[in-house]
Coordinates of C-alpha atoms in Angstrom, one line a residue:
S1 CA -14.5 25.8 41.4
M2 CA -12.4 22.5 41.6
Q3 CA -15.5 20.6 40.5
N4 CA -15.8 22.8 37.4
N5 CA -12.2 22.4 36.6
T6 CA -12.6 18.6 36.9
K7 CA -15.5 18.7 34.4
K8 CA -13.5 20.8 32.0
S9 CA -10.6 18.3 32.2
Y10 CA -12.9 15.4 31.5
G11 CA -14.4 17.3 28.6
L12 CA -11.0 18.0 27.1
V13 CA -10.0 14.3 27.5
S14 CA -13.2 13.3 25.8
V15 CA -12.6 15.6 22.9
Y16 CA -9.0 14.4 22.6
H17 CA -10.0 10.7 22.5
H18 CA -12.7 11.5 19.9
F19 CA -10.1 13.2 17.8
R20 CA -7.7 10.3 18.0
T21 CA -10.5 7.8 17.2
T22 CA -11.5 9.8 14.1
L23 CA -7.8 10.0 13.0
S24 CA -7.3 6.2 13.4
K25 CA -10.5 5.6 11.3
Y26 CA -9.0 7.4 8.3
Q27 CA -5.4 6.1 8.7
P28 CA -5.9 3.1 6.4
F29 CA -7.2 5.4 3.6
W30 CA -4.2 7.8 4.0
E31 CA -1.8 4.9 3.9
E32 CA -3.4 3.5 0.7
V33 CA -3.3 6.9 -1.0
S34 CA 0.3 7.4 0.2
D35 CA 1.3 4.0 -1.3
L36 CA -0.1 5.1 -4.7
D37 CA 1.5 8.6 -4.6
T38 CA 4.9 7.1 -3.7
N39 CA 5.0 4.1 -6.0
A40 CA 3.0 5.1 -9.1
W41 CA 3.1 8.1 -11.5
V42 CA 0.1 10.1 -10.3
I43 CA -1.1 12.5 -13.0
E44 CA -4.1 13.8 -11.1
P45 CA -4.3 15.4 -8.7
S46 CA -1.1 17.4 -8.5
L47 CA 1.0 16.3 -5.6
P48 CA 1.2 17.0 -2.7
A49 CA -2.6 16.8 -2.7
R50 CA -5.2 17.5 0.1
K51 CA -5.7 14.4 2.2
S52 CA -9.4 14.5 1.5
I53 CA -9.0 13.8 -2.2
A54 CA -10.0 10.2 -2.9
S55 CA -9.6 10.2 -6.7
R56 CA -6.4 9.3 -8.5
R57 CA -5.3 9.2 -12.1
I58 CA -2.2 7.1 -12.8
A59 CA 0.0 6.6 -15.8
L60 CA 0.0 3.1 -17.4
L61 CA 1.9 3.6 -20.7
S62 CA 4.6 6.0 -21.7
N63 CA 4.2 9.2 -23.7
G64 CA 0.7 9.7 -22.3
R65 CA -0.7 6.9 -24.4
L66 CA -2.8 5.4 -21.6
S67 CA -3.7 6.4 -18.0
M68 CA -6.3 5.1 -15.6
S69 CA -8.5 7.0 -13.1
F70 CA -10.5 5.8 -10.2
V71 CA -12.1 6.9 -6.9
I72 CA -11.5 5.2 -3.5
S73 CA -15.1 5.4 -2.6
D74 CA -15.0 3.5 0.7
V75 CA -12.8 5.6 2.9
E76 CA -13.2 3.3 5.9
N77 CA -12.3 0.2 3.8
P78 CA -10.1 1.7 1.1
R79 CA -8.9 -1.6 -0.3
R80 CA -12.3 -2.4 -1.7
V81 CA -12.7 -2.2 -5.5
P82 CA -12.5 1.5 -6.5
S83 CA -15.4 3.1 -8.3
N84 CA -15.5 5.0 -11.6
I85 CA -12.6 3.1 -13.1
R86 CA -11.8 4.7 -16.5
F87 CA -9.1 4.3 -19.1
M88 CA -7.9 7.4 -21.0
G89 CA -5.4 8.2 -23.7
G90 CA -4.4 7.6 -27.3
A91 CA -3.5 3.9 -27.1
E92 CA -5.0 1.6 -29.7
G93 CA -8.6 0.6 -29.0
T94 CA -7.7 -3.1 -28.9
E95 CA -5.0 -2.5 -26.4
V96 CA -7.4 -0.5 -24.1
A97 CA -10.2 -3.0 -24.5
K98 CA -7.8 -5.9 -23.5
L99 CA -6.7 -4.1 -20.3
R100 CA -10.3 -3.0 -19.5
D101 CA -11.5 -6.6 -19.9
A102 CA -8.6 -7.9 -17.7
V103 CA -9.5 -5.5 -14.9
N104 CA -13.2 -6.2 -15.1
K105 CA -12.6 -10.0 -15.0
Y106 CA -10.2 -9.7 -12.1
V107 CA -12.8 -7.6 -10.2
A108 CA -15.6 -10.0 -11.0
V109 CA -13.6 -13.0 -9.8
G110 CA -12.8 -11.3 -6.6
T111 CA -16.5 -10.5 -6.0
L112 CA -17.5 -14.1 -6.6
N113 CA -14.7 -15.5 -4.3
N114 CA -15.8 -13.0 -1.6
G115 CA -12.4 -13.2 0.0
E116 CA -12.2 -17.0 0.0
E117 CA -9.3 -18.9 -1.5
S118 CA -9.6 -19.7 -5.2
S119 CA -7.4 -21.2 -8.0
V120 CA -8.1 -18.0 -10.0
Q121 CA -6.9 -14.7 -8.7
G122 CA -9.3 -11.9 -8.2
W123 CA -9.5 -8.6 -6.3
S124 CA -8.6 -9.1 -2.7
E125 CA -8.8 -6.6 0.2
L126 CA -5.7 -8.4 1.6
R127 CA -3.7 -6.6 -1.1
S128 CA -3.3 -2.9 -1.7
I129 CA -5.0 -1.2 -4.6
R130 CA -1.6 -0.9 -6.3
E131 CA -0.9 -4.6 -5.9
N132 CA -4.4 -5.5 -7.2
L133 CA -4.0 -3.3 -10.2
T134 CA -0.5 -4.7 -11.0
I135 CA -1.9 -8.3 -11.0
S136 CA -5.1 -7.4 -13.0
L137 CA -3.2 -5.4 -15.7
G138 CA -0.4 -8.0 -16.0
F139 CA 2.5 -5.5 -15.6
P140 CA 3.9 -3.4 -12.8
L141 CA 2.7 0.2 -12.6
P142 CA 5.3 2.7 -13.8
S143 CA 7.0 4.0 -10.7
P144 CA 8.9 7.3 -9.9
K145 CA 11.6 5.1 -8.4
T146 CA 12.5 3.5 -11.7
T147 CA 11.3 5.8 -14.5
Q148 CA 11.5 9.4 -15.5
K149 CA 8.6 11.8 -15.1
S150 CA 9.0 13.1 -18.7
D151 CA 8.2 9.6 -20.0
Y152 CA 4.7 9.7 -18.6
V153 CA 3.7 13.4 -17.9
I154 CA 3.4 14.9 -21.4
E155 CA 3.1 18.5 -22.5
C156 CA 0.4 19.9 -24.8
G157 CA 1.8 20.2 -28.4
I158 CA 0.3 23.7 -28.7
C159 CA 0.8 25.5 -25.4
Y160 CA 3.8 23.3 -24.2
T161 CA 2.4 22.9 -20.7
H162 CA 1.1 19.8 -18.9
R163 CA -1.6 21.3 -16.6
L164 CA -3.6 24.1 -18.1
L165 CA -4.3 26.8 -15.6
L166 CA -7.5 28.8 -15.2
D167 CA -8.2 31.7 -17.7
D168 CA -7.4 35.1 -16.4
D169 CA -11.2 36.0 -16.4
E170 CA -11.8 33.0 -14.0
N171 CA -8.9 34.1 -11.8
K172 CA -10.4 37.4 -10.8
N173 CA -10.6 37.9 -7.0
V174 CA -9.4 34.3 -6.4
N175 CA -6.4 33.7 -4.3
E176 CA -3.6 31.3 -5.3
N177 CA -4.7 28.4 -3.0
E178 CA -8.3 28.6 -4.4
V179 CA -7.0 28.5 -8.0
K180 CA -4.8 25.5 -7.2
E181 CA -7.8 23.7 -5.6
A182 CA -10.0 24.5 -8.5
N183 CA -7.4 23.2 -11.0
Q184 CA -7.1 19.9 -9.1
N185 CA -10.8 19.2 -9.8
K186 CA -10.9 20.2 -13.5
P187 CA -9.9 18.1 -16.6
Q188 CA -6.9 20.2 -17.8
L189 CA -4.5 17.6 -19.1
P190 CA -3.5 16.9 -22.7
D191 CA -6.0 14.1 -23.2
I192 CA -6.6 14.3 -26.9
M193 CA -3.9 12.3 -28.6
C194 CA -2.8 12.2 -32.3
G195 CA -3.7 8.8 -33.7
N196 CA -0.4 8.7 -35.7
I197 CA 1.8 6.4 -33.6
K198 CA 5.0 8.1 -35.0
C199 CA 3.6 11.5 -33.8
A200 CA 1.4 10.7 -30.8
R201 CA 1.3 14.3 -29.7
G202 CA -1.1 15.2 -26.9
Y203 CA -3.3 18.3 -26.7
H204 CA -5.5 20.1 -24.3
E205 CA -9.1 20.2 -25.5
S206 CA -9.3 24.0 -25.4
C207 CA -5.9 24.5 -27.1
L208 CA -6.8 22.1 -29.9
F209 CA -10.2 23.8 -30.4
E210 CA -8.6 27.2 -30.7
W211 CA -6.0 25.8 -33.2
L212 CA -8.6 24.1 -35.4
H213 CA -11.0 27.0 -35.1
S214 CA -8.4 29.2 -36.7
S215 CA -7.7 26.8 -39.5
P216 CA -9.5 27.5 -42.8
S217 CA -9.7 23.8 -43.7
A218 CA -11.5 22.8 -40.4
R219 CA -15.0 21.5 -40.6
M220 CA -17.7 20.7 -38.1
S221 CA -19.9 17.6 -38.0
F222 CA -22.2 16.3 -35.3
G223 CA -21.0 18.7 -32.7
R224 CA -17.3 18.1 -33.3
L225 CA -14.7 20.2 -35.1
F226 CA -12.4 18.3 -37.4
G227 CA -8.9 19.3 -38.7
K228 CA -5.3 18.4 -39.0
C229 CA -2.7 17.7 -36.4
P230 CA -0.3 20.6 -36.2
Y231 CA 2.7 18.3 -36.5
C232 CA 1.8 15.5 -38.9
C233 CA -1.5 16.4 -40.5
E234 CA -3.3 13.4 -39.1
T235 CA -7.0 14.1 -38.8
L236 CA -8.0 15.2 -35.2
S237 CA -11.3 16.2 -33.8
V238 CA -12.5 18.1 -30.7
R239 CA -16.0 18.6 -29.3
V240 CA -17.6 22.0 -29.8
K241 CA -18.8 23.4 -26.5
G242 CA -21.7 25.8 -26.8
G243 CA -22.8 24.5 -30.3
P244 CA -22.3 25.7 -33.8
S245 CA -22.6 29.4 -32.9
L246 CA -19.0 29.4 -31.7
L247 CA -17.8 28.8 -35.3
S248 CA -19.8 31.6 -36.9

């Protein structure tokens, strides 16, 4: 009996040490994510988020004009260059292209340097993701510590919400936690921006589709529905999901 108890004790100790080892392996990833969540305006996912979510979308310019999304793909070495880096928003094309080129060049230089000292700065795993992005973009990331949420988290100009929830039909037999989890993984932000700088309203794709669909002057071409901005009459377009039959 004493021998059996001793074996059980060793078994529990082994499980405990394995648990601690696994936790320590992911600690750098959690610290990196925490740094972003604390010092940048995270638009997606909604915070606080599950610790397993490795993707982040952060605000770069005010009024929803530009944001950046990426995935921390190497959880065990989270300071490596993130994957799936994308720029989104209604900023001018030249402005977006300039920032994209700056980040790509910074990443490329870091890859060539391979961690060695160089006169030209590039992506370094000695710096946090936030620090690398700040250097590559050429300006500090907007921070909750120095700016207001309303400057970066915009509402849809039609439904007046930021995050669009699931439709009632999709919510059937789904509890609140499952709905929140599903919403974290779906594109539900007002990503379609009016091109008129004086207006610059943002819209959810589904909201704008419904609005244009009800407009007699709307027209469809190459799988997109074209119409006027509800606020300034600037031309806007939205993709037609499901094809032309939806407009019949």
